[in-house]
Coordinates of C-alpha atoms in Angstrom, one line a residue:
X125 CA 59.2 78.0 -79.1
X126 CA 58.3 75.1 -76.9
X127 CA 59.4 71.7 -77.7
X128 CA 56.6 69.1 -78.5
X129 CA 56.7 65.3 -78.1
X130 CA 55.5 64.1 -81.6
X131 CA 53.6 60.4 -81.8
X132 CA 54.0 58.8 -85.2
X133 CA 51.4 56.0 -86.6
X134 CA 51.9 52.9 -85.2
X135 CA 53.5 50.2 -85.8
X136 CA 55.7 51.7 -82.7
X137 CA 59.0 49.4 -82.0
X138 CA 61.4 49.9 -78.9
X139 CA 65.0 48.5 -77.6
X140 CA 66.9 49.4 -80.7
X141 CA 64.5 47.2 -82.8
X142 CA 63.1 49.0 -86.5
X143 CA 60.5 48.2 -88.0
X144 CA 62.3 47.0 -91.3
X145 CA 64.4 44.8 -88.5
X146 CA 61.0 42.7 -87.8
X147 CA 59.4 42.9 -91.0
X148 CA 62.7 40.6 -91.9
X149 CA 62.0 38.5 -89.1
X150 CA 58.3 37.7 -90.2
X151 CA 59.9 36.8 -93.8
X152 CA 62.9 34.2 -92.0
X153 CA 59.5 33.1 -90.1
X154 CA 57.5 32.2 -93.0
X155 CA 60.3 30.6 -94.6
X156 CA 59.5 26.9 -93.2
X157 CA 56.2 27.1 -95.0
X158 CA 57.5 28.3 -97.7
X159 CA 59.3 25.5 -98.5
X160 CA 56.7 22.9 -97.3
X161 CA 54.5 24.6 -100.2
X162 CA 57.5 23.8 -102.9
X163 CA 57.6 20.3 -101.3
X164 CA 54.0 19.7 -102.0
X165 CA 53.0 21.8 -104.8
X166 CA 56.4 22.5 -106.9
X167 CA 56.1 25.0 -109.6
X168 CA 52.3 26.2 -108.8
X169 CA 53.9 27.5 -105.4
X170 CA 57.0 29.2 -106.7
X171 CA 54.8 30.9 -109.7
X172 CA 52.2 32.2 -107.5
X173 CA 54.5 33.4 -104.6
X174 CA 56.7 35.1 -107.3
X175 CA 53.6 36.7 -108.8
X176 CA 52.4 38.2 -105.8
X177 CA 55.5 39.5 -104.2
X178 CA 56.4 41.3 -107.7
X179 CA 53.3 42.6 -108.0
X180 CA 52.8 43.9 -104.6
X181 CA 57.0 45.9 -104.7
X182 CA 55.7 47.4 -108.2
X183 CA 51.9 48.5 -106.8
X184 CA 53.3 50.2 -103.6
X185 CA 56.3 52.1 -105.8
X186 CA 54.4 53.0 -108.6
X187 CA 51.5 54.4 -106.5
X188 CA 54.0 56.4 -104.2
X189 CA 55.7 57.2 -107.1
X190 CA 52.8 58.2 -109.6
X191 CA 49.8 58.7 -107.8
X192 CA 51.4 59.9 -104.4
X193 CA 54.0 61.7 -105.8
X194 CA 56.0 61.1 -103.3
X195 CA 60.3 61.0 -103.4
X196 CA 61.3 58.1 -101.5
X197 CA 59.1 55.0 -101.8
X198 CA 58.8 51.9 -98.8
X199 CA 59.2 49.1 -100.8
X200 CA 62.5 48.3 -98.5
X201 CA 61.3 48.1 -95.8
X202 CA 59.9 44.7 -96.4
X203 CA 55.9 45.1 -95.5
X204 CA 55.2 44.8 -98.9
X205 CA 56.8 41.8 -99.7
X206 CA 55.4 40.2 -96.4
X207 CA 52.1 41.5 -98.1
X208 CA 52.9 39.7 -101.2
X209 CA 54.0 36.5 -99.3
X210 CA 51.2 36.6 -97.1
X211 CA 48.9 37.1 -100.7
X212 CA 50.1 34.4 -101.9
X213 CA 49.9 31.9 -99.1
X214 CA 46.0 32.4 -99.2
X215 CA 46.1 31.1 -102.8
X216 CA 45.6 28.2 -104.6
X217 CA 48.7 27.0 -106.3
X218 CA 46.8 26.4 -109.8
X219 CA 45.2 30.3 -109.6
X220 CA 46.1 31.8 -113.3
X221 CA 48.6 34.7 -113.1
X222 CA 46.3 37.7 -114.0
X223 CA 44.0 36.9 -111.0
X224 CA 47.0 37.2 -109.0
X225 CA 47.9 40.7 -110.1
X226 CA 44.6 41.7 -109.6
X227 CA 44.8 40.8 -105.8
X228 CA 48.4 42.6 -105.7
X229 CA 46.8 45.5 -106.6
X230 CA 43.4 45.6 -104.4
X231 CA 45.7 44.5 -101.1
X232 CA 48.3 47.1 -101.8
X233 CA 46.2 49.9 -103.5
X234 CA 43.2 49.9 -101.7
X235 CA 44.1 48.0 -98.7
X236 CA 47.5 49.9 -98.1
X237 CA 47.9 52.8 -100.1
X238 CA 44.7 54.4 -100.4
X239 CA 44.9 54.9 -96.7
X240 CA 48.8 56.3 -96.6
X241 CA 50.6 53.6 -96.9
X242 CA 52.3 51.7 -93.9
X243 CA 50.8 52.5 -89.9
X244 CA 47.9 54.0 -91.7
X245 CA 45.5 50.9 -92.8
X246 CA 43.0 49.8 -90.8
X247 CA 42.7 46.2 -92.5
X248 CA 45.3 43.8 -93.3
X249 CA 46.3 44.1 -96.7
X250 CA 46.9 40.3 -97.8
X251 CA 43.5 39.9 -96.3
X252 CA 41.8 42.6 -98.2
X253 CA 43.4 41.1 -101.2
X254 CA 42.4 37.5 -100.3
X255 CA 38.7 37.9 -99.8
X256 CA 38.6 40.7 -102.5
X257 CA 39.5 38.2 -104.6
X258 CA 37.4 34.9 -103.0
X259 CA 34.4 37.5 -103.8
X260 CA 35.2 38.0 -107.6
X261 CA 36.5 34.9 -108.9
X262 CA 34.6 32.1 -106.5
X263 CA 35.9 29.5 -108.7
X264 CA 39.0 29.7 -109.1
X265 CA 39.6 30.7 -105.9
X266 CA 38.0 27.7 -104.8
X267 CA 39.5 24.5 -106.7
X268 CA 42.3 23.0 -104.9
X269 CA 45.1 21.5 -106.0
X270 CA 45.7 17.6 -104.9
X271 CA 49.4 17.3 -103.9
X272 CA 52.2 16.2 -105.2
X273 CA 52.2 17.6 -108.9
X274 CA 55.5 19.5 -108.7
X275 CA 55.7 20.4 -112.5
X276 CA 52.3 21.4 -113.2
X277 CA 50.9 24.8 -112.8
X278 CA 47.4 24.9 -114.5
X279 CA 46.6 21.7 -115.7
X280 CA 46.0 20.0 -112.7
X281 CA 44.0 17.6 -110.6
X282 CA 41.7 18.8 -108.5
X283 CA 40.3 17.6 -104.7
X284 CA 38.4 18.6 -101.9
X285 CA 40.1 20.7 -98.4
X286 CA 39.7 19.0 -95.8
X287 CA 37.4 22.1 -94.2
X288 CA 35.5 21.4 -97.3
X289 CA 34.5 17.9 -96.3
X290 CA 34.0 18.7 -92.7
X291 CA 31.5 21.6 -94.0
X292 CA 30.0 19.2 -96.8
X293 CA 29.8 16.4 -93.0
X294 CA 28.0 19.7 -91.0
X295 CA 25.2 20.2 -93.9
X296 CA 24.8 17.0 -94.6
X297 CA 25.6 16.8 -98.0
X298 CA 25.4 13.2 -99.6
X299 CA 28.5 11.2 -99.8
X300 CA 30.3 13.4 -97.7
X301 CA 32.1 11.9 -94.5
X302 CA 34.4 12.6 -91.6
X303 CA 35.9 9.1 -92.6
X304 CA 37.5 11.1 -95.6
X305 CA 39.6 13.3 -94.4
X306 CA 43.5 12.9 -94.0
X307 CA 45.1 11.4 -90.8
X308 CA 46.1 14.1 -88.3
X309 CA 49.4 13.4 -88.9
X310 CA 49.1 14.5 -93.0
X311 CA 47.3 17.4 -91.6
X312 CA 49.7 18.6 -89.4
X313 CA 52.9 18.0 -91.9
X314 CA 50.9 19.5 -95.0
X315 CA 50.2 16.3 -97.1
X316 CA 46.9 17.8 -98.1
X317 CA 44.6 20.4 -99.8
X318 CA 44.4 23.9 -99.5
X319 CA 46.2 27.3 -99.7
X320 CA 50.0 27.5 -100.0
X321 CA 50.7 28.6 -96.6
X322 CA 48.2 26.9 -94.4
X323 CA 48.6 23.5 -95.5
X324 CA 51.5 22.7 -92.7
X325 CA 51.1 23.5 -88.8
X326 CA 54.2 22.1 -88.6
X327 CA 55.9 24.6 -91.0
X328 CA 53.3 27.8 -89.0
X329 CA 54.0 26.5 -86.0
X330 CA 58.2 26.8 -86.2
X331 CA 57.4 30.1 -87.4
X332 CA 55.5 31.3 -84.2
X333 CA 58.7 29.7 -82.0
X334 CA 60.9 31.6 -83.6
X335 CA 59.1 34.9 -83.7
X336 CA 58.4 34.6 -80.2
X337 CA 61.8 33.6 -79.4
X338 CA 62.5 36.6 -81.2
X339 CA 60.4 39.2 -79.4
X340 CA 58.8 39.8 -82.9
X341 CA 55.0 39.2 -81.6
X342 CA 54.2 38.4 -78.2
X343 CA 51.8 35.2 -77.5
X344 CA 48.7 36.9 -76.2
X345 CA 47.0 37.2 -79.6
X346 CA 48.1 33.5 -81.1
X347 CA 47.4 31.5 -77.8
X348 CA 44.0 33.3 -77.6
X349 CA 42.9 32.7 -80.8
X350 CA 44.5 28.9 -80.4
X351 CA 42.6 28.4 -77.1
X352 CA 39.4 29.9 -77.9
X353 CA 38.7 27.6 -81.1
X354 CA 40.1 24.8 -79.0
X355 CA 37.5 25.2 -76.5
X356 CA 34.7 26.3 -79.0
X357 CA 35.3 23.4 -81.4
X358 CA 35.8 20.5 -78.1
X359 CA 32.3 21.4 -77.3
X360 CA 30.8 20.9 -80.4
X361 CA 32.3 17.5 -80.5
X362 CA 31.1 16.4 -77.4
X363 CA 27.4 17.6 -78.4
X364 CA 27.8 15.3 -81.3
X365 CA 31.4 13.4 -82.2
X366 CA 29.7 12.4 -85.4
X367 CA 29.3 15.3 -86.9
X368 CA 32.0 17.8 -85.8
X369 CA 36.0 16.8 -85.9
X370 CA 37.9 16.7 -82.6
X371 CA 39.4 20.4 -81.5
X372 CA 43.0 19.4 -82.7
X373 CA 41.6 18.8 -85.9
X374 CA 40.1 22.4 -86.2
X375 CA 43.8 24.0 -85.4
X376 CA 45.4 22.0 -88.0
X377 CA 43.0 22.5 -91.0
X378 CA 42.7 25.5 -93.3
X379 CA 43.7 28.6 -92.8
X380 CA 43.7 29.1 -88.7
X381 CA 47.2 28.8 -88.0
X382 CA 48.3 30.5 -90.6
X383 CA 45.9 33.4 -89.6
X384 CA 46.3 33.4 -85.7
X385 CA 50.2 33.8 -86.4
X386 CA 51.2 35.6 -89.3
X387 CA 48.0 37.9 -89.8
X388 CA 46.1 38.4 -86.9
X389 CA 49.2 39.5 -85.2
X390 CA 50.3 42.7 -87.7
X391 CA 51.0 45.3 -85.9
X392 CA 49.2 48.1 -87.1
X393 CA 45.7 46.2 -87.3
X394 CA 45.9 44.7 -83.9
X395 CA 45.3 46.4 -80.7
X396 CA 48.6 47.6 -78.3
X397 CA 47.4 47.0 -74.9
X398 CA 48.0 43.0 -74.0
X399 CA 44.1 43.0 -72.3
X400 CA 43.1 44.4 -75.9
X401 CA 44.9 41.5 -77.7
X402 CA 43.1 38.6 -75.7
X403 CA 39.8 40.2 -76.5
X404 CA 40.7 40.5 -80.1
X405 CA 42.5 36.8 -79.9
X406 CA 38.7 35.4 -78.5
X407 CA 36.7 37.0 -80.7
X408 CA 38.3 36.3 -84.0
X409 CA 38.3 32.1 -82.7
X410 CA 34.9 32.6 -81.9
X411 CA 33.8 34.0 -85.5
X412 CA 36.3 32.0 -87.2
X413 CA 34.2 29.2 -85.2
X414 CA 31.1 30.4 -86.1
X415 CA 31.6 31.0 -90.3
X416 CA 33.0 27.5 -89.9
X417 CA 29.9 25.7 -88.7
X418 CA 26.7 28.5 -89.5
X419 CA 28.3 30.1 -92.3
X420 CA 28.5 29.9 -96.5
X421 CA 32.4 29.7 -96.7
X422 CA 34.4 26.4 -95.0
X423 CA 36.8 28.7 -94.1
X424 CA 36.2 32.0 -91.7
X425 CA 39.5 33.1 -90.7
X426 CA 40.2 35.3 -93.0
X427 CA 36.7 36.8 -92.6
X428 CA 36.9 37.1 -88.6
X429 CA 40.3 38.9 -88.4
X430 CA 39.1 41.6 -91.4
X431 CA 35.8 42.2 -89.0
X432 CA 37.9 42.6 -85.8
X433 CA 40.5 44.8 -87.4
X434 CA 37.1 47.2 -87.7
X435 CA 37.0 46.9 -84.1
X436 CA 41.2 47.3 -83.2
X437 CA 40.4 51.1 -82.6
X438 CA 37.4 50.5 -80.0
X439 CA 39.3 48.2 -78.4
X440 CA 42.4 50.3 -78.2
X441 CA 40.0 53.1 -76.6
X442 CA 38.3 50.7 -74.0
X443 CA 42.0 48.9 -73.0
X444 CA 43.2 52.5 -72.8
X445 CA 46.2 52.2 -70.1
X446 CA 45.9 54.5 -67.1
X447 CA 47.2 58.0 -67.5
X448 CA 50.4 58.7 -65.1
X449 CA 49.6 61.0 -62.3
X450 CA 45.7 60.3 -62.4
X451 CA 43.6 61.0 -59.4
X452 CA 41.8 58.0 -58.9
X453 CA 37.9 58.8 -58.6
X454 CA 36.5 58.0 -55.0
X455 CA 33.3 55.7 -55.1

């Protein structure tokens, strides 16, 4: 019989590296703001990160276990606590506990599992699970936490993201203004409204250094995304200063960091050539861009990288390396 070279599902790893090896990495990565969010939101953060991550280890074994029937299950490997983290960083810190199960269990039963579990889902599962839930429970998922109430959970006071009065600035809404929002600095330590994980740049940013220093990710699908809203958003503030932020501003707020890092970059919803990863790097800043100013929602990350990971397998076929030992065709 003759021997066959057989390709598993990506994510495919190399130089001695495993893929439960750099699913660890991501977690030491997101540790930084991790502990920003306990800083600045106490118990809220440490409840709703718990939540998820339990729920999402006892979604993905009970559905390999029950449903899958399967004899070993993959909750060790650490993607689904990563999923659970990542959950949970898209959350408000005040969002009641049931909610948050329901989320475990869209990201990792329809987002993960229904498609075969890890290297087989085309959208990233924290994602799914994110705007799954933004769809069902608009209000909740939409009343922010001010910071600085470490010991309350539920009861607390609520304000406006700063995305939310730059959006409120763009439609013109009535007693809305740039004046309002936080000093950059603020922005980039975390000192203000918003998910758990996205409030710091600071805290997202050490993350990306040491995943790159790492070799976890490389920088093509980060810098693009980086660059792109950088450009996009510097235009729009020189067409009219009074009504759209500076660039830096854009990269700081919300969710974009937070996305252009930790969930953009997954490996099995992103494309594999490096030409593939800027074109999926430039189109998700020039959505994210676009819901941002034209659309319903402030935010438009998570919405821009769920619409490119639709496209990761077109652009995988048009980036497609050349074949060793091609004849190139003669024009």
């Amino acid at each position: 019989m003759e021997n066959k070279l057989i390709v598993s599902l990506s994510p495919h790893v190399h130089s001695g590296d495993s893929i439960q090896k750099n699913m660890y990495g991501v977690l030491i990565a997101l540790i930084p703001a991790f502990i920003v969010s306990l800083v600045f939101y106490g118990l809220g953060a440490l409840v709703v990160t718990a939540t998820s991550v339990i729920a999402c280890l006892f979604f993905e074994w009970a559905i390999a276990k029950f449903l899958l029937k399967k004899e070993s299950t993959t909750i060790c490997d650490g993607s689904a606590v990563i999923t659970g983290v990542l959950l949970a960083f898209n959350l408000p810190s005040n969002l009641p506990i049931w909610i948050i199960v329901i989320g475990a269990l869209f990201a990792i039963g329809v987002g993960k599992m229904s498609f075969g579990g890890l290297g087989n889902n085309p959208f990233n599962p924290a994602l799914a699970g994110r705007v799954f839930l933004l769809l069902s429970f608009p209000v909740q998922m939409t009343t922010w936490p001010q910071v600085g109430q470490l010991a309350s959970y539920v009861d607390v006071e609520t304000a406006a993201t700063p995305l939310a009065i730059m959006k409120g600035v763009i439609k013109g809404a009535p007693g809305m203004s740039l004046d309002q929002l936080p000093d950059s600095l603020s922005l980039f330590l975390g000192n203000n409204g918003g998910c758990l994980g996205e409030v710091s740049a600071a805290a997202l940013l050490l993350g990306l250094v040491y995943m790159l220093w790492k070799k976890i990710i490389s920088w093509h699908i980060p810098v693009s995304i980086i660059l792109t809203v950088f450009v996009f958003a510097g235009i729009m503030h020189l067409v009219d200063p009074t009504k759209y932020v500076a660039p830096w501003i854009h990269l700081i707020s919300g969710g974009l960091l937070l996305g252009a890092v930790f969930m953009a970059t997954d490996y099995v919803t992103s494309p594999m050539s490096k030409k593939g990863m800027l074109i999926f790097g430039v189109c998700i800043g020039v959505l994210t861009m676009v819901i941002r100013i034209k659309g319903a929602y402030p935010e438009g990350m998570s919405f821009a990288i769920l619409i490119m990971n639709a496209f990761t397998p077109l652009i995988n076929m048009y980036c497609k390396p050349k074949r060793f030992g091609e004849v190139a065709k003669k024009k």
